[in-house]
Amino acid sequence: MNNEYLSNQELSRLTGGCENSHKSSWLKLRCIPYQQDGKRIIVSREHVRDWLAGKVMLTRSGMNLSAIR
């Protein structure tokens, strides 16, 4: 059965690290969207495939409050 999200082992292989801080830094540096749920880092397989294909991904960290006047 295919899972929509990477397993912890797959994420460690992708990022080359075991610590969540390393994984999240690696993902952020490459603009791969992810969510952190407590100690879990959730990454969509589709986002990783898009990154491997060289597609540009937009990530957001919240509202752009500077745009409000």
PDB file of N, CA, C and O in Angstrom:
ATOM      1  N   MET A   1       0.839  -1.179   0.000  1.00  0.00           N
ATOM      2  CA  MET A   1       0.000   0.000   0.000  1.00  0.00           C
ATOM      3  C   MET A   1       0.887   1.247   0.000  1.00  0.00           C
ATOM      4  O   MET A   1       1.809   1.363   0.783  1.00  0.00           O
ATOM      5  N   ASN A   2       0.595   2.177  -0.883  1.00  0.00           N
ATOM      6  CA  ASN A   2       1.368   3.413  -0.979  1.00  0.00           C
ATOM      7  C   ASN A   2       0.856   4.421   0.034  1.00  0.00           C
ATOM      8  O   ASN A   2      -0.331   4.622   0.165  1.00  0.00           O
ATOM      9  N   ASN A   3       1.783   5.063   0.710  1.00  0.00           N
ATOM     10  CA  ASN A   3       1.433   6.092   1.666  1.00  0.00           C
ATOM     11  C   ASN A   3       1.720   7.453   1.048  1.00  0.00           C
ATOM     12  O   ASN A   3       2.715   7.626   0.358  1.00  0.00           O
ATOM     13  N   GLU A   4       0.870   8.418   1.308  1.00  0.00           N
ATOM     14  CA  GLU A   4       1.023   9.749   0.735  1.00  0.00           C
ATOM     15  C   GLU A   4       2.222  10.497   1.320  1.00  0.00           C
ATOM     16  O   GLU A   4       2.776  11.382   0.692  1.00  0.00           O
ATOM     17  N   TYR A   5       2.638  10.111   2.523  1.00  0.00           N
ATOM     18  CA  TYR A   5       3.714  10.825   3.218  1.00  0.00           C
ATOM     19  C   TYR A   5       4.936   9.935   3.398  1.00  0.00           C
ATOM     20  O   TYR A   5       4.823   8.720   3.507  1.00  0.00           O
ATOM     21  N   LEU A   6       6.116  10.579   3.443  1.00  0.00           N
ATOM     22  CA  LEU A   6       7.348   9.831   3.672  1.00  0.00           C
ATOM     23  C   LEU A   6       7.376   9.271   5.082  1.00  0.00           C
ATOM     24  O   LEU A   6       6.940   9.947   6.027  1.00  0.00           O
ATOM     25  N   SER A   7       7.904   8.067   5.213  1.00  0.00           N
ATOM     26  CA  SER A   7       8.112   7.510   6.550  1.00  0.00           C
ATOM     27  C   SER A   7       9.313   8.209   7.177  1.00  0.00           C
ATOM     28  O   SER A   7      10.100   8.883   6.492  1.00  0.00           O
ATOM     29  N   ASN A   8       9.488   8.053   8.476  1.00  0.00           N
ATOM     30  CA  ASN A   8      10.623   8.649   9.166  1.00  0.00           C
ATOM     31  C   ASN A   8      11.938   8.133   8.591  1.00  0.00           C
ATOM     32  O   ASN A   8      12.898   8.896   8.414  1.00  0.00           O
ATOM     33  N   GLN A   9      11.983   6.857   8.251  1.00  0.00           N
ATOM     34  CA  GLN A   9      13.190   6.259   7.674  1.00  0.00           C
ATOM     35  C   GLN A   9      13.482   6.863   6.293  1.00  0.00           C
ATOM     36  O   GLN A   9      14.627   7.196   5.981  1.00  0.00           O
ATOM     37  N   GLU A  10      12.452   7.014   5.470  1.00  0.00           N
ATOM     38  CA  GLU A  10      12.632   7.615   4.145  1.00  0.00           C
ATOM     39  C   GLU A  10      13.088   9.064   4.260  1.00  0.00           C
ATOM     40  O   GLU A  10      13.952   9.513   3.504  1.00  0.00           O
ATOM     41  N   LEU A  11      12.524   9.787   5.204  1.00  0.00           N
ATOM     42  CA  LEU A  11      12.904  11.181   5.412  1.00  0.00           C
ATOM     43  C   LEU A  11      14.361  11.288   5.869  1.00  0.00           C
ATOM     44  O   LEU A  11      15.096  12.163   5.412  1.00  0.00           O
ATOM     45  N   SER A  12      14.787  10.370   6.721  1.00  0.00           N
ATOM     46  CA  SER A  12      16.189  10.346   7.161  1.00  0.00           C
ATOM     47  C   SER A  12      17.120  10.059   5.990  1.00  0.00           C
ATOM     48  O   SER A  12      18.177  10.683   5.861  1.00  0.00           O
ATOM     49  N   ARG A  13      16.736   9.125   5.123  1.00  0.00           N
ATOM     50  CA  ARG A  13      17.562   8.829   3.937  1.00  0.00           C
ATOM     51  C   ARG A  13      17.628  10.012   2.995  1.00  0.00           C
ATOM     52  O   ARG A  13      18.671  10.312   2.425  1.00  0.00           O
ATOM     53  N   LEU A  14      16.493  10.692   2.806  1.00  0.00           N
ATOM     54  CA  LEU A  14      16.449  11.840   1.911  1.00  0.00           C
ATOM     55  C   LEU A  14      17.335  12.970   2.413  1.00  0.00           C
ATOM     56  O   LEU A  14      18.111  13.544   1.659  1.00  0.00           O
ATOM     57  N   THR A  15      17.236  13.280   3.698  1.00  0.00           N
ATOM     58  CA  THR A  15      17.933  14.437   4.260  1.00  0.00           C
ATOM     59  C   THR A  15      19.344  14.117   4.731  1.00  0.00           C
ATOM     60  O   THR A  15      20.146  15.021   4.929  1.00  0.00           O
ATOM     61  N   GLY A  16      19.627  12.840   4.934  1.00  0.00           N
ATOM     62  CA  GLY A  16      20.954  12.455   5.413  1.00  0.00           C
ATOM     63  C   GLY A  16      21.157  12.685   6.895  1.00  0.00           C
ATOM     64  O   GLY A  16      22.292  12.761   7.363  1.00  0.00           O
ATOM     65  N   GLY A  17      20.083  12.827   7.632  1.00  0.00           N
ATOM     66  CA  GLY A  17      20.203  13.062   9.069  1.00  0.00           C
ATOM     67  C   GLY A  17      19.105  12.392   9.858  1.00  0.00           C
ATOM     68  O   GLY A  17      18.068  12.028   9.320  1.00  0.00           O
ATOM     69  N   CYS A  18      19.356  12.235  11.145  1.00  0.00           N
ATOM     70  CA  CYS A  18      18.380  11.604  12.044  1.00  0.00           C
ATOM     71  C   CYS A  18      17.642  12.619  12.905  1.00  0.00           C
ATOM     72  O   CYS A  18      16.504  12.397  13.284  1.00  0.00           O
ATOM     73  N   GLU A  19      18.286  13.723  13.222  1.00  0.00           N
ATOM     74  CA  GLU A  19      17.694  14.722  14.100  1.00  0.00           C
ATOM     75  C   GLU A  19      16.662  15.565  13.339  1.00  0.00           C
ATOM     76  O   GLU A  19      16.883  15.932  12.187  1.00  0.00           O
ATOM     77  N   ASN A  20      15.556  15.878  14.004  1.00  0.00           N
ATOM     78  CA  ASN A  20      14.515  16.684  13.363  1.00  0.00           C
ATOM     79  C   ASN A  20      15.021  18.061  12.964  1.00  0.00           C
ATOM     80  O   ASN A  20      14.597  18.600  11.946  1.00  0.00           O
ATOM     81  N   SER A  21      15.924  18.628  13.743  1.00  0.00           N
ATOM     82  CA  SER A  21      16.455  19.949  13.403  1.00  0.00           C
ATOM     83  C   SER A  21      17.220  19.894  12.082  1.00  0.00           C
ATOM     84  O   SER A  21      17.117  20.808  11.254  1.00  0.00           O
ATOM     85  N   HIS A  22      17.964  18.810  11.872  1.00  0.00           N
ATOM     86  CA  HIS A  22      18.693  18.642  10.602  1.00  0.00           C
ATOM     87  C   HIS A  22      17.708  18.462   9.450  1.00  0.00           C
ATOM     88  O   HIS A  22      17.858  19.078   8.389  1.00  0.00           O
ATOM     89  N   LYS A  23      16.704  17.613   9.651  1.00  0.00           N
ATOM     90  CA  LYS A  23      15.719  17.349   8.602  1.00  0.00           C
ATOM     91  C   LYS A  23      14.984  18.616   8.203  1.00  0.00           C
ATOM     92  O   LYS A  23      14.846  18.924   7.016  1.00  0.00           O
ATOM     93  N   SER A  24      14.494  19.367   9.190  1.00  0.00           N
ATOM     94  CA  SER A  24      13.733  20.574   8.872  1.00  0.00           C
ATOM     95  C   SER A  24      14.616  21.625   8.202  1.00  0.00           C
ATOM     96  O   SER A  24      14.179  22.303   7.277  1.00  0.00           O
ATOM     97  N   SER A  25      15.870  21.753   8.632  1.00  0.00           N
ATOM     98  CA  SER A  25      16.794  22.703   7.984  1.00  0.00           C
ATOM     99  C   SER A  25      17.048  22.306   6.538  1.00  0.00           C
ATOM    100  O   SER A  25      17.062  23.149   5.644  1.00  0.00           O
ATOM    101  N   TRP A  26      17.245  21.023   6.301  1.00  0.00           N
ATOM    102  CA  TRP A  26      17.500  20.506   4.956  1.00  0.00           C
ATOM    103  C   TRP A  26      16.300  20.788   4.058  1.00  0.00           C
ATOM    104  O   TRP A  26      16.450  21.258   2.929  1.00  0.00           O
ATOM    105  N   LEU A  27      15.107  20.497   4.551  1.00  0.00           N
ATOM    106  CA  LEU A  27      13.886  20.717   3.768  1.00  0.00           C
ATOM    107  C   LEU A  27      13.677  22.200   3.488  1.00  0.00           C
ATOM    108  O   LEU A  27      13.341  22.597   2.371  1.00  0.00           O
ATOM    109  N   LYS A  28      13.883  23.031   4.506  1.00  0.00           N
ATOM    110  CA  LYS A  28      13.690  24.474   4.359  1.00  0.00           C
ATOM    111  C   LYS A  28      14.661  25.056   3.342  1.00  0.00           C
ATOM    112  O   LYS A  28      14.291  25.877   2.508  1.00  0.00           O
ATOM    113  N   LEU A  29      15.923  24.614   3.390  1.00  0.00           N
ATOM    114  CA  LEU A  29      16.945  25.097   2.472  1.00  0.00           C
ATOM    115  C   LEU A  29      16.574  24.799   1.018  1.00  0.00           C
ATOM    116  O   LEU A  29      16.873  25.572   0.118  1.00  0.00           O
ATOM    117  N   ARG A  30      15.902  23.690   0.789  1.00  0.00           N
ATOM    118  CA  ARG A  30      15.522  23.276  -0.560  1.00  0.00           C
ATOM    119  C   ARG A  30      14.088  23.655  -0.919  1.00  0.00           C
ATOM    120  O   ARG A  30      13.570  23.254  -1.949  1.00  0.00           O
ATOM    121  N   CYS A  31      13.444  24.416  -0.025  1.00  0.00           N
ATOM    122  CA  CYS A  31      12.065  24.899  -0.246  1.00  0.00           C
ATOM    123  C   CYS A  31      11.076  23.759  -0.460  1.00  0.00           C
ATOM    124  O   CYS A  31      10.142  23.874  -1.257  1.00  0.00           O
ATOM    125  N   ILE A  32      11.276  22.651   0.244  1.00  0.00           N
ATOM    126  CA  ILE A  32      10.329  21.539   0.184  1.00  0.00           C
ATOM    127  C   ILE A  32       9.332  21.736   1.327  1.00  0.00           C
ATOM    128  O   ILE A  32       9.728  21.767   2.492  1.00  0.00           O
ATOM    129  N   PRO A  33       8.044  21.905   1.007  1.00  0.00           N
ATOM    130  CA  PRO A  33       7.049  22.131   2.058  1.00  0.00           C
ATOM    131  C   PRO A  33       6.956  20.947   3.014  1.00  0.00           C
ATOM    132  O   PRO A  33       7.033  19.786   2.595  1.00  0.00           O
ATOM    133  N   TYR A  34       6.788  21.256   4.291  1.00  0.00           N
ATOM    134  CA  TYR A  34       6.608  20.227   5.312  1.00  0.00           C
ATOM    135  C   TYR A  34       5.836  20.826   6.473  1.00  0.00           C
ATOM    136  O   TYR A  34       5.707  22.046   6.592  1.00  0.00           O
ATOM    137  N   GLN A  35       5.316  19.968   7.309  1.00  0.00           N
ATOM    138  CA  GLN A  35       4.639  20.389   8.531  1.00  0.00           C
ATOM    139  C   GLN A  35       5.275  19.653   9.697  1.00  0.00           C
ATOM    140  O   GLN A  35       5.636  18.475   9.570  1.00  0.00           O
ATOM    141  N   GLN A  36       5.403  20.338  10.809  1.00  0.00           N
ATOM    142  CA  GLN A  36       5.915  19.693  12.017  1.00  0.00           C
ATOM    143  C   GLN A  36       4.738  19.526  12.968  1.00  0.00           C
ATOM    144  O   GLN A  36       4.045  20.488  13.287  1.00  0.00           O
ATOM    145  N   ASP A  37       4.501  18.299  13.377  1.00  0.00           N
ATOM    146  CA  ASP A  37       3.409  17.955  14.280  1.00  0.00           C
ATOM    147  C   ASP A  37       4.029  17.339  15.526  1.00  0.00           C
ATOM    148  O   ASP A  37       4.270  16.130  15.562  1.00  0.00           O
ATOM    149  N   GLY A  38       4.329  18.179  16.492  1.00  0.00           N
ATOM    150  CA  GLY A  38       5.040  17.687  17.670  1.00  0.00           C
ATOM    151  C   GLY A  38       6.438  17.276  17.261  1.00  0.00           C
ATOM    152  O   GLY A  38       7.198  18.078  16.739  1.00  0.00           O
ATOM    153  N   LYS A  39       6.755  16.003  17.455  1.00  0.00           N
ATOM    154  CA  LYS A  39       8.081  15.499  17.082  1.00  0.00           C
ATOM    155  C   LYS A  39       8.126  14.957  15.661  1.00  0.00           C
ATOM    156  O   LYS A  39       9.196  14.640  15.159  1.00  0.00           O
ATOM    157  N   ARG A  40       6.959  14.849  15.014  1.00  0.00           N
ATOM    158  CA  ARG A  40       6.912  14.320  13.647  1.00  0.00           C
ATOM    159  C   ARG A  40       7.104  15.414  12.620  1.00  0.00           C
ATOM    160  O   ARG A  40       6.591  16.518  12.779  1.00  0.00           O
ATOM    161  N   ILE A  41       7.820  15.091  11.550  1.00  0.00           N
ATOM    162  CA  ILE A  41       7.913  15.965  10.386  1.00  0.00           C
ATOM    163  C   ILE A  41       7.177  15.256   9.264  1.00  0.00           C
ATOM    164  O   ILE A  41       7.476  14.107   8.939  1.00  0.00           O
ATOM    165  N   ILE A  42       6.200  15.947   8.695  1.00  0.00           N
ATOM    166  CA  ILE A  42       5.339  15.350   7.675  1.00  0.00           C
ATOM    167  C   ILE A  42       5.684  15.968   6.326  1.00  0.00           C
ATOM    168  O   ILE A  42       5.640  17.186   6.164  1.00  0.00           O
ATOM    169  N   VAL A  43       6.055  15.094   5.368  1.00  0.00           N
ATOM    170  CA  VAL A  43       6.447  15.543   4.033  1.00  0.00           C
ATOM    171  C   VAL A  43       5.685  14.713   3.000  1.00  0.00           C
ATOM    172  O   VAL A  43       5.684  13.482   3.050  1.00  0.00           O
ATOM    173  N   SER A  44       5.067  15.400   2.063  1.00  0.00           N
ATOM    174  CA  SER A  44       4.321  14.734   1.004  1.00  0.00           C
ATOM    175  C   SER A  44       5.277  14.159  -0.037  1.00  0.00           C
ATOM    176  O   SER A  44       6.236  14.815  -0.447  1.00  0.00           O
ATOM    177  N   ARG A  45       5.002  12.958  -0.478  1.00  0.00           N
ATOM    178  CA  ARG A  45       5.800  12.349  -1.552  1.00  0.00           C
ATOM    179  C   ARG A  45       5.722  13.200  -2.819  1.00  0.00           C
ATOM    180  O   ARG A  45       6.691  13.331  -3.555  1.00  0.00           O
ATOM    181  N   GLU A  46       4.552  13.776  -3.059  1.00  0.00           N
ATOM    182  CA  GLU A  46       4.356  14.601  -4.251  1.00  0.00           C
ATOM    183  C   GLU A  46       5.299  15.805  -4.241  1.00  0.00           C
ATOM    184  O   GLU A  46       5.883  16.155  -5.264  1.00  0.00           O
ATOM    185  N   HIS A  47       5.486  16.435  -3.083  1.00  0.00           N
ATOM    186  CA  HIS A  47       6.395  17.576  -2.990  1.00  0.00           C
ATOM    187  C   HIS A  47       7.839  17.152  -3.246  1.00  0.00           C
ATOM    188  O   HIS A  47       8.599  17.881  -3.893  1.00  0.00           O
ATOM    189  N   VAL A  48       8.214  15.984  -2.773  1.00  0.00           N
ATOM    190  CA  VAL A  48       9.574  15.491  -3.021  1.00  0.00           C
ATOM    191  C   VAL A  48       9.752  15.176  -4.505  1.00  0.00           C
ATOM    192  O   VAL A  48      10.778  15.522  -5.096  1.00  0.00           O
ATOM    193  N   ARG A  49       8.752  14.566  -5.120  1.00  0.00           N
ATOM    194  CA  ARG A  49       8.829  14.288  -6.563  1.00  0.00           C
ATOM    195  C   ARG A  49       8.956  15.582  -7.370  1.00  0.00           C
ATOM    196  O   ARG A  49       9.739  15.653  -8.319  1.00  0.00           O
ATOM    197  N   ASP A  50       8.173  16.589  -6.982  1.00  0.00           N
ATOM    198  CA  ASP A  50       8.255  17.879  -7.668  1.00  0.00           C
ATOM    199  C   ASP A  50       9.647  18.484  -7.520  1.00  0.00           C
ATOM    200  O   ASP A  50      10.208  19.022  -8.475  1.00  0.00           O
ATOM    201  N   TRP A  51      10.221  18.415  -6.321  1.00  0.00           N
ATOM    202  CA  TRP A  51      11.571  18.934  -6.075  1.00  0.00           C
ATOM    203  C   TRP A  51      12.588  18.188  -6.940  1.00  0.00           C
ATOM    204  O   TRP A  51      13.455  18.797  -7.568  1.00  0.00           O
ATOM    205  N   LEU A  52      12.465  16.870  -7.011  1.00  0.00           N
ATOM    206  CA  LEU A  52      13.380  16.071  -7.833  1.00  0.00           C
ATOM    207  C   LEU A  52      13.254  16.415  -9.311  1.00  0.00           C
ATOM    208  O   LEU A  52      14.232  16.362 -10.044  1.00  0.00           O
ATOM    209  N   ALA A  53      12.046  16.801  -9.732  1.00  0.00           N
ATOM    210  CA  ALA A  53      11.816  17.172 -11.126  1.00  0.00           C
ATOM    211  C   ALA A  53      12.258  18.603 -11.421  1.00  0.00           C
ATOM    212  O   ALA A  53      12.196  19.046 -12.560  1.00  0.00           O
ATOM    213  N   GLY A  54      12.682  19.326 -10.387  1.00  0.00           N
ATOM    214  CA  GLY A  54      13.165  20.684 -10.573  1.00  0.00           C
ATOM    215  C   GLY A  54      12.081  21.746 -10.585  1.00  0.00           C
ATOM    216  O   GLY A  54      12.321  22.874 -10.993  1.00  0.00           O
ATOM    217  N   LYS A  55      10.878  21.379 -10.148  1.00  0.00           N
ATOM    218  CA  LYS A  55       9.791  22.355 -10.104  1.00  0.00           C
ATOM    219  C   LYS A  55      10.014  23.325  -8.947  1.00  0.00           C
ATOM    220  O   LYS A  55      10.448  22.932  -7.868  1.00  0.00           O
ATOM    221  N   VAL A  56       9.700  24.581  -9.186  1.00  0.00           N
ATOM    222  CA  VAL A  56       9.832  25.602  -8.149  1.00  0.00           C
ATOM    223  C   VAL A  56       8.621  25.519  -7.232  1.00  0.00           C
ATOM    224  O   VAL A  56       7.487  25.488  -7.691  1.00  0.00           O
ATOM    225  N   MET A  57       8.880  25.477  -5.928  1.00  0.00           N
ATOM    226  CA  MET A  57       7.799  25.397  -4.962  1.00  0.00           C
ATOM    227  C   MET A  57       7.789  26.646  -4.104  1.00  0.00           C
ATOM    228  O   MET A  57       8.832  27.144  -3.702  1.00  0.00           O
ATOM    229  N   LEU A  58       6.599  27.130  -3.848  1.00  0.00           N
ATOM    230  CA  LEU A  58       6.447  28.285  -2.977  1.00  0.00           C
ATOM    231  C   LEU A  58       6.078  27.792  -1.590  1.00  0.00           C
ATOM    232  O   LEU A  58       5.161  26.989  -1.442  1.00  0.00           O
ATOM    233  N   THR A  59       6.798  28.261  -0.594  1.00  0.00           N
ATOM    234  CA  THR A  59       6.468  27.910   0.777  1.00  0.00           C
ATOM    235  C   THR A  59       6.066  29.178   1.506  1.00  0.00           C
ATOM    236  O   THR A  59       6.572  30.259   1.227  1.00  0.00           O
ATOM    237  N   ARG A  60       5.164  29.035   2.419  1.00  0.00           N
ATOM    238  CA  ARG A  60       4.687  30.178   3.185  1.00  0.00           C
ATOM    239  C   ARG A  60       4.844  29.878   4.666  1.00  0.00           C
ATOM    240  O   ARG A  60       4.612  28.754   5.102  1.00  0.00           O
ATOM    241  N   SER A  61       5.189  30.896   5.404  1.00  0.00           N
ATOM    242  CA  SER A  61       5.336  30.724   6.845  1.00  0.00           C
ATOM    243  C   SER A  61       4.291  31.525   7.615  1.00  0.00           C
ATOM    244  O   SER A  61       4.420  31.721   8.794  1.00  0.00           O
ATOM    245  N   GLY A  62       3.270  32.006   6.931  1.00  0.00           N
ATOM    246  CA  GLY A  62       2.219  32.759   7.593  1.00  0.00           C
ATOM    247  C   GLY A  62       1.784  33.941   6.761  1.00  0.00           C
ATOM    248  O   GLY A  62       2.171  34.092   5.601  1.00  0.00           O
ATOM    249  N   MET A  63       1.020  34.790   7.365  1.00  0.00           N
ATOM    250  CA  MET A  63       0.512  35.978   6.679  1.00  0.00           C
ATOM    251  C   MET A  63       1.617  37.000   6.493  1.00  0.00           C
ATOM    252  O   MET A  63       2.489  37.139   7.342  1.00  0.00           O
ATOM    253  N   ASN A  64       1.526  37.740   5.409  1.00  0.00           N
ATOM    254  CA  ASN A  64       2.451  38.833   5.154  1.00  0.00           C
ATOM    255  C   ASN A  64       1.849  40.086   5.776  1.00  0.00           C
ATOM    256  O   ASN A  64       1.088  40.832   5.150  1.00  0.00           O
ATOM    257  N   LEU A  65       2.174  40.347   7.038  1.00  0.00           N
ATOM    258  CA  LEU A  65       1.597  41.472   7.754  1.00  0.00           C
ATOM    259  C   LEU A  65       2.087  42.807   7.208  1.00  0.00           C
ATOM    260  O   LEU A  65       1.412  43.825   7.361  1.00  0.00           O
ATOM    261  N   SER A  66       3.227  42.831   6.543  1.00  0.00           N
ATOM    262  CA  SER A  66       3.733  44.084   5.976  1.00  0.00           C
ATOM    263  C   SER A  66       2.894  44.543   4.785  1.00  0.00           C
ATOM    264  O   SER A  66       2.972  45.688   4.388  1.00  0.00           O
ATOM    265  N   ALA A  67       2.068  43.667   4.226  1.00  0.00           N
ATOM    266  CA  ALA A  67       1.235  44.030   3.096  1.00  0.00           C
ATOM    267  C   ALA A  67      -0.053  44.736   3.534  1.00  0.00           C
ATOM    268  O   ALA A  67      -0.756  45.308   2.728  1.00  0.00           O
ATOM    269  N   ILE A  68      -0.336  44.702   4.835  1.00  0.00           N
ATOM    270  CA  ILE A  68      -1.546  45.339   5.349  1.00  0.00           C
ATOM    271  C   ILE A  68      -1.269  46.811   5.616  1.00  0.00           C
ATOM    272  O   ILE A  68      -0.312  47.169   6.284  1.00  0.00           O
ATOM    273  N   ARG A  69      -2.133  47.658   5.094  1.00  0.00           N
ATOM    274  CA  ARG A  69      -1.963  49.110   5.313  1.00  0.00           C
ATOM    275  C   ARG A  69      -3.227  49.691   5.863  1.00  0.00           C
ATOM    276  O   ARG A  69      -4.285  49.407   5.582  1.00  0.00           O
TER     277      ARG A  69
END
